[in-house]
PDB file of C-alpha atoms in Angstrom:
ATOM      1  CA  MET G  12      -6.389  14.319 -29.949  1.00 87.00           C
ATOM      2  CA  SER G  13      -2.929  15.212 -31.214  1.00 94.00           C
ATOM      3  CA  GLU G  14      -0.023  12.812 -31.502  1.00 95.00           C
ATOM      4  CA  GLU G  15       1.781  14.581 -28.630  1.00 94.00           C
ATOM      5  CA  GLU G  16      -1.219  14.143 -26.332  1.00 95.00           C
ATOM      6  CA  VAL G  17      -1.441  10.447 -27.181  1.00 96.00           C
ATOM      7  CA  ILE G  18       2.279   9.988 -26.454  1.00 95.00           C
ATOM      8  CA  TYR G  19       1.874  11.848 -23.144  1.00 96.00           C
ATOM      9  CA  LEU G  20      -1.057   9.619 -22.128  1.00 96.00           C
ATOM     10  CA  LEU G  21       0.902   6.503 -23.109  1.00 97.00           C
ATOM     11  CA  LYS G  22       3.784   7.651 -20.902  1.00 97.00           C
ATOM     12  CA  ILE G  23       1.365   8.106 -17.990  1.00 97.00           C
ATOM     13  CA  LEU G  24      -0.104   4.666 -18.645  1.00 97.00           C
ATOM     14  CA  GLU G  25       3.332   3.045 -18.851  1.00 97.00           C
ATOM     15  CA  VAL G  26       4.523   4.565 -15.587  1.00 97.00           C
ATOM     16  CA  GLY G  27       1.232   3.707 -13.856  1.00 97.00           C
ATOM     17  CA  LEU G  28       1.343   0.093 -15.034  1.00 97.00           C
ATOM     18  CA  LEU G  29       4.992  -0.221 -14.024  1.00 97.00           C
ATOM     19  CA  ALA G  30       4.112   1.169 -10.581  1.00 97.00           C
ATOM     20  CA  SER G  31       1.345  -1.411 -10.196  1.00 97.00           C
ATOM     21  CA  VAL G  32       3.777  -4.312 -10.459  1.00 96.00           C
ATOM     22  CA  LYS G  33       7.348  -3.153  -9.767  1.00 95.00           C
ATOM     23  CA  PHE G  34       7.037   0.094  -7.871  1.00 97.00           C
ATOM     24  CA  LEU G  35      10.757   0.607  -7.259  1.00 95.00           C
ATOM     25  CA  LEU G  36      11.402   1.398 -10.922  1.00 95.00           C
ATOM     26  CA  ALA G  37       8.388   3.621 -11.608  1.00 96.00           C
ATOM     27  CA  PRO G  38       9.579   6.928 -10.044  1.00 97.00           C
ATOM     28  CA  PHE G  39      12.812   6.755 -12.037  1.00 95.00           C
ATOM     29  CA  GLU G  40      10.890   6.051 -15.235  1.00 95.00           C
ATOM     30  CA  ALA G  41       8.590   8.995 -14.448  1.00 96.00           C
ATOM     31  CA  GLU G  42      11.609  11.267 -13.972  1.00 95.00           C
ATOM     32  CA  ARG G  43      13.106   9.979 -17.233  1.00 94.00           C
ATOM     33  CA  TYR G  44       9.911  11.008 -19.022  1.00 95.00           C
ATOM     34  CA  GLY G  45      10.205  14.492 -17.546  1.00 94.00           C
ATOM     35  CA  PHE G  46       7.346  14.391 -15.036  1.00 96.00           C
ATOM     36  CA  ASN G  47       7.785  16.777 -12.117  1.00 96.00           C
ATOM     37  CA  PHE G  48       7.574  15.521  -8.524  1.00 97.00           C
ATOM     38  CA  ARG G  49       3.853  16.170  -8.140  1.00 98.00           C
ATOM     39  CA  ASP G  50       2.866  14.450 -11.381  1.00 97.00           C
ATOM     40  CA  ALA G  51       5.280  11.561 -10.817  1.00 97.00           C
ATOM     41  CA  PHE G  52       3.966  11.128  -7.264  1.00 98.00           C
ATOM     42  CA  LEU G  53       0.334  11.096  -8.415  1.00 98.00           C
ATOM     43  CA  ILE G  54       0.946   8.695 -11.313  1.00 98.00           C
ATOM     44  CA  THR G  55       3.134   6.229  -9.415  1.00 98.00           C
ATOM     45  CA  THR G  56       0.983   6.286  -6.295  1.00 98.00           C
ATOM     46  CA  THR G  57      -2.220   5.773  -8.280  1.00 98.00           C
ATOM     47  CA  GLY G  58      -0.603   2.918 -10.212  1.00 98.00           C
ATOM     48  CA  GLY G  59       0.694   1.322  -7.019  1.00 98.00           C
ATOM     49  CA  ILE G  60      -2.653   1.575  -5.237  1.00 98.00           C
ATOM     50  CA  THR G  61      -4.382   0.092  -8.280  1.00 97.00           C
ATOM     51  CA  GLY G  62      -1.937  -2.825  -8.192  1.00 96.00           C
ATOM     52  CA  ILE G  63      -2.435  -3.347  -4.463  1.00 97.00           C
ATOM     53  CA  ILE G  64      -6.210  -3.421  -4.774  1.00 95.00           C
ATOM     54  CA  ALA G  65      -6.199  -5.583  -7.902  1.00 94.00           C
ATOM     55  CA  PHE G  66      -3.763  -8.175  -6.588  1.00 94.00           C
ATOM     56  CA  THR G  67      -5.389  -8.252  -3.164  1.00 93.00           C
ATOM     57  CA  PHE G  68      -8.797  -9.054  -4.530  1.00 89.00           C
ATOM     58  CA  ILE G  69      -7.869 -11.127  -7.589  1.00 89.00           C
ATOM     59  CA  GLY G  70      -4.743 -12.634  -6.040  1.00 78.00           C
ATOM     60  CA  HIS G  71      -6.734 -15.399  -4.379  1.00 76.00           C
ATOM     61  CA  GLY G  72      -8.234 -16.308  -7.748  1.00 81.00           C
ATOM     62  CA  ILE G  73      -4.794 -16.282  -9.375  1.00 79.00           C
ATOM     63  CA  ALA G  74      -3.373 -18.536  -6.649  1.00 76.00           C
ATOM     64  CA  TYR G  75      -6.378 -20.876  -6.894  1.00 81.00           C
ATOM     65  CA  GLY G  76      -6.095 -21.030 -10.694  1.00 84.00           C
ATOM     66  CA  TRP G  77      -2.364 -21.703 -10.503  1.00 80.00           C
ATOM     67  CA  LYS G  78      -2.994 -24.542  -8.041  1.00 81.00           C
ATOM     68  CA  LYS G  79      -5.622 -26.072 -10.362  1.00 84.00           C
ATOM     69  CA  ILE G  80      -3.312 -25.805 -13.389  1.00 86.00           C
ATOM     70  CA  LYS G  81      -0.563 -27.549 -11.455  1.00 79.00           C
ATOM     71  CA  GLU G  82      -3.012 -30.308 -10.456  1.00 80.00           C
ATOM     72  CA  ILE G  83      -4.025 -30.843 -14.091  1.00 82.00           C
ATOM     73  CA  PHE G  84      -0.432 -31.140 -15.249  1.00 78.00           C
ATOM     74  CA  LYS G  85       0.412 -33.338 -12.273  1.00 72.00           C
ATOM     75  CA  LYS G  86      -2.332 -35.805 -13.293  1.00 67.00           C
ATOM     76  CA  LYS G  87      -0.976 -35.948 -16.851  1.00 61.00           C
ATOM     77  CA  THR G  88       2.549 -36.687 -15.671  1.00 57.00           C
ATOM     78  CA  THR G  89       1.860 -39.120 -12.827  1.00 56.00           C
ATOM     79  CA  SER G  90       4.672 -41.431 -13.925  1.00 59.00           C
ATOM     80  CA  LEU G  91       7.275 -38.772 -13.194  1.00 59.00           C
ATOM     81  CA  PRO G  92       8.540 -38.285  -9.643  1.00 63.00           C
ATOM     82  CA  GLU G  93       7.318 -35.155  -7.909  1.00 64.00           C
ATOM     83  CA  PRO G  94       9.881 -32.395  -8.310  1.00 64.00           C
ATOM     84  CA  THR G  95      11.367 -30.936  -5.168  1.00 73.00           C
ATOM     85  CA  LYS G  96      10.278 -27.428  -4.374  1.00 73.00           C
ATOM     86  CA  LYS G  97      12.755 -24.819  -5.500  1.00 79.00           C
ATOM     87  CA  PHE G  98      13.651 -22.329  -2.824  1.00 80.00           C
ATOM     88  CA  THR G  99      14.809 -19.252  -4.711  1.00 87.00           C
ATOM     89  CA  ARG G 100      16.638 -16.312  -3.218  1.00 89.00           C
ATOM     90  CA  THR G 101      13.398 -14.302  -3.400  1.00 85.00           C
ATOM     91  CA  ASN G 102      11.442 -17.027  -1.588  1.00 87.00           C
ATOM     92  CA  LYS G 103      14.099 -17.196   1.118  1.00 90.00           C
ATOM     93  CA  PHE G 104      14.002 -13.411   1.477  1.00 91.00           C
ATOM     94  CA  ILE G 105      10.198 -13.366   1.816  1.00 92.00           C
ATOM     95  CA  VAL G 106      10.225 -16.188   4.392  1.00 91.00           C
ATOM     96  CA  LYS G 107      12.997 -14.476   6.352  1.00 94.00           C
ATOM     97  CA  ILE G 108      11.080 -11.177   6.417  1.00 94.00           C
ATOM     98  CA  LYS G 109       7.854 -12.918   7.487  1.00 94.00           C
ATOM     99  CA  MET G 110       9.537 -14.962  10.216  1.00 94.00           C
ATOM    100  CA  ASN G 111      11.560 -12.069  11.630  1.00 96.00           C
ATOM    101  CA  PHE G 112       9.208  -9.109  11.170  1.00 96.00           C
ATOM    102  CA  GLY G 113       5.756 -10.543  10.416  1.00 95.00           C
ATOM    103  CA  LEU G 114       3.083  -8.499   8.688  1.00 96.00           C
ATOM    104  CA  TRP G 115       4.864  -5.178   9.185  1.00 96.00           C
ATOM    105  CA  GLY G 116       8.046  -6.464   7.561  1.00 97.00           C
ATOM    106  CA  LEU G 117       6.141  -7.718   4.540  1.00 97.00           C
ATOM    107  CA  VAL G 118       4.135  -4.491   4.279  1.00 97.00           C
ATOM    108  CA  ILE G 119       7.247  -2.303   4.411  1.00 97.00           C
ATOM    109  CA  THR G 120       9.241  -4.342   1.891  1.00 96.00           C
ATOM    110  CA  THR G 121       6.451  -5.063  -0.613  1.00 94.00           C
ATOM    111  CA  PRO G 122       6.479  -1.837  -2.684  1.00 94.00           C
ATOM    112  CA  SER G 123      10.251  -1.563  -2.823  1.00 92.00           C
ATOM    113  CA  MET G 124      11.985  -4.934  -2.561  1.00 93.00           C
ATOM    114  CA  ILE G 125       9.340  -7.555  -3.181  1.00 93.00           C
ATOM    115  CA  SER G 126       6.878  -6.683  -5.950  1.00 94.00           C
ATOM    116  CA  ILE G 127       3.320  -5.507  -5.422  1.00 96.00           C
ATOM    117  CA  PRO G 128       1.695  -8.643  -6.927  1.00 94.00           C
ATOM    118  CA  VAL G 129       3.865 -11.100  -4.990  1.00 93.00           C
ATOM    119  CA  GLY G 130       3.695  -9.073  -1.769  1.00 95.00           C
ATOM    120  CA  ALA G 131      -0.080  -8.633  -1.894  1.00 95.00           C
ATOM    121  CA  ILE G 132      -0.667 -12.325  -2.605  1.00 91.00           C
ATOM    122  CA  VAL G 133       1.731 -13.461   0.146  1.00 93.00           C
ATOM    123  CA  ILE G 134       0.347 -11.022   2.720  1.00 95.00           C
ATOM    124  CA  ASN G 135      -3.244 -11.994   1.966  1.00 92.00           C
ATOM    125  CA  HIS G 136      -2.334 -15.673   2.132  1.00 89.00           C
ATOM    126  CA  PHE G 137      -0.962 -15.380   5.670  1.00 93.00           C
ATOM    127  CA  TYR G 138      -3.096 -12.524   7.022  1.00 94.00           C
ATOM    128  CA  ILE G 139      -6.799 -12.765   6.176  1.00 91.00           C
ATOM    129  CA  LYS G 140      -8.022  -9.230   7.008  1.00 94.00           C
ATOM    130  CA  LYS G 141      -7.920  -7.875   3.465  1.00 93.00           C
ATOM    131  CA  ILE G 142      -9.079  -4.320   4.200  1.00 95.00           C
ATOM    132  CA  ARG G 143      -6.418  -3.940   6.903  1.00 97.00           C
ATOM    133  CA  ASN G 144      -3.802  -5.393   4.564  1.00 96.00           C
ATOM    134  CA  VAL G 145      -4.773  -2.980   1.775  1.00 97.00           C
ATOM    135  CA  MET G 146      -4.665   0.019   4.127  1.00 98.00           C
ATOM    136  CA  LEU G 147      -1.236  -0.942   5.478  1.00 98.00           C
ATOM    137  CA  LEU G 148       0.110  -1.544   1.985  1.00 97.00           C
ATOM    138  CA  ILE G 149      -1.219   1.840   0.834  1.00 98.00           C
ATOM    139  CA  LEU G 150       0.430   3.602   3.796  1.00 98.00           C
ATOM    140  CA  SER G 151       3.704   1.866   2.996  1.00 98.00           C
ATOM    141  CA  LEU G 152       3.319   2.750  -0.673  1.00 98.00           C
ATOM    142  CA  LEU G 153       2.730   6.435   0.165  1.00 98.00           C
ATOM    143  CA  ALA G 154       5.922   6.568   2.214  1.00 98.00           C
ATOM    144  CA  TRP G 155       7.923   4.793  -0.501  1.00 98.00           C
ATOM    145  CA  SER G 156       6.373   7.019  -3.159  1.00 98.00           C
ATOM    146  CA  ILE G 157       7.465  10.202  -1.402  1.00 98.00           C
ATOM    147  CA  LEU G 158      10.951   8.797  -0.804  1.00 97.00           C
ATOM    148  CA  LEU G 159      11.550   7.291  -4.252  1.00 97.00           C
ATOM    149  CA  ASN G 160       9.971  10.126  -6.248  1.00 97.00           C
ATOM    150  CA  GLY G 161      11.969  12.634  -4.222  1.00 96.00           C
ATOM    151  CA  LEU G 162      15.140  10.641  -4.795  1.00 96.00           C
ATOM    152  CA  ALA G 163      14.425  10.298  -8.522  1.00 95.00           C
ATOM    153  CA  GLN G 164      13.843  14.030  -8.874  1.00 94.00           C
ATOM    154  CA  TYR G 165      16.881  14.909  -6.748  1.00 94.00           C
ATOM    155  CA  LEU G 166      19.264  12.580  -8.588  1.00 92.00           C
ATOM    156  CA  SER G 167      17.796  13.478 -11.979  1.00 90.00           C
ATOM    157  CA  LEU G 168      19.455  10.447 -13.551  1.00 84.00           C
ATOM    158  CA  SER G 169      17.881  11.071 -16.945  1.00 81.00           C
ATOM    159  CA  GLN G 170      20.379  13.870 -17.528  1.00 79.00           C
ATOM    160  CA  TYR G 171      23.039  11.188 -17.898  1.00 77.00           C
ATOM    161  CA  LEU G 172      21.080   9.253 -20.493  1.00 71.00           C
ATOM    162  CA  HIS G 173      21.690  10.182 -24.075  1.00 64.00           C
ATOM    163  CA  LEU G 174      18.307   9.425 -25.556  1.00 60.00           C
ATOM    164  CA  PRO G 175      17.136  10.574 -28.986  1.00 59.00           C
ATOM    165  CA  LYS G 176      14.716  13.496 -28.972  1.00 54.00           C
ATOM    166  CA  HIS G 177      11.159  12.813 -30.206  1.00 49.00           C
TER     167      HIS G 177
END
């Protein structure tokens, strides 16, 4: 395998991994690397779907592990008062979406505004039908993928970047 082929595969891997966690950025990264709409759509969509499936089915384990870790540290520091829960802007946004729009609001905002890991974990915490949740998230991801990849290709922002040639 030549060096150029390895670099090309690494670019695909980078964009796919980015799409699996923060989908909003992935189509613009794909355009920056020179992928056309079709390739960018396939890479970002595949990465996003992989993230949805992974965080849906391992998200419960992550949440359980995080809870256990917190319990361990809580036992070690029993003399300290329990800290108040921090309500970040992101937490407020997620709660507001859930309260006002329910499952559909969370599904629509997960690929773009929330992140795929956080959105999948939150959705599967409140709504237990995992297969339905995955299907809805994938439909939302497909719509966002078409929109964002189209926008990235249309705007062609990489033309304004002055990056060194490889």
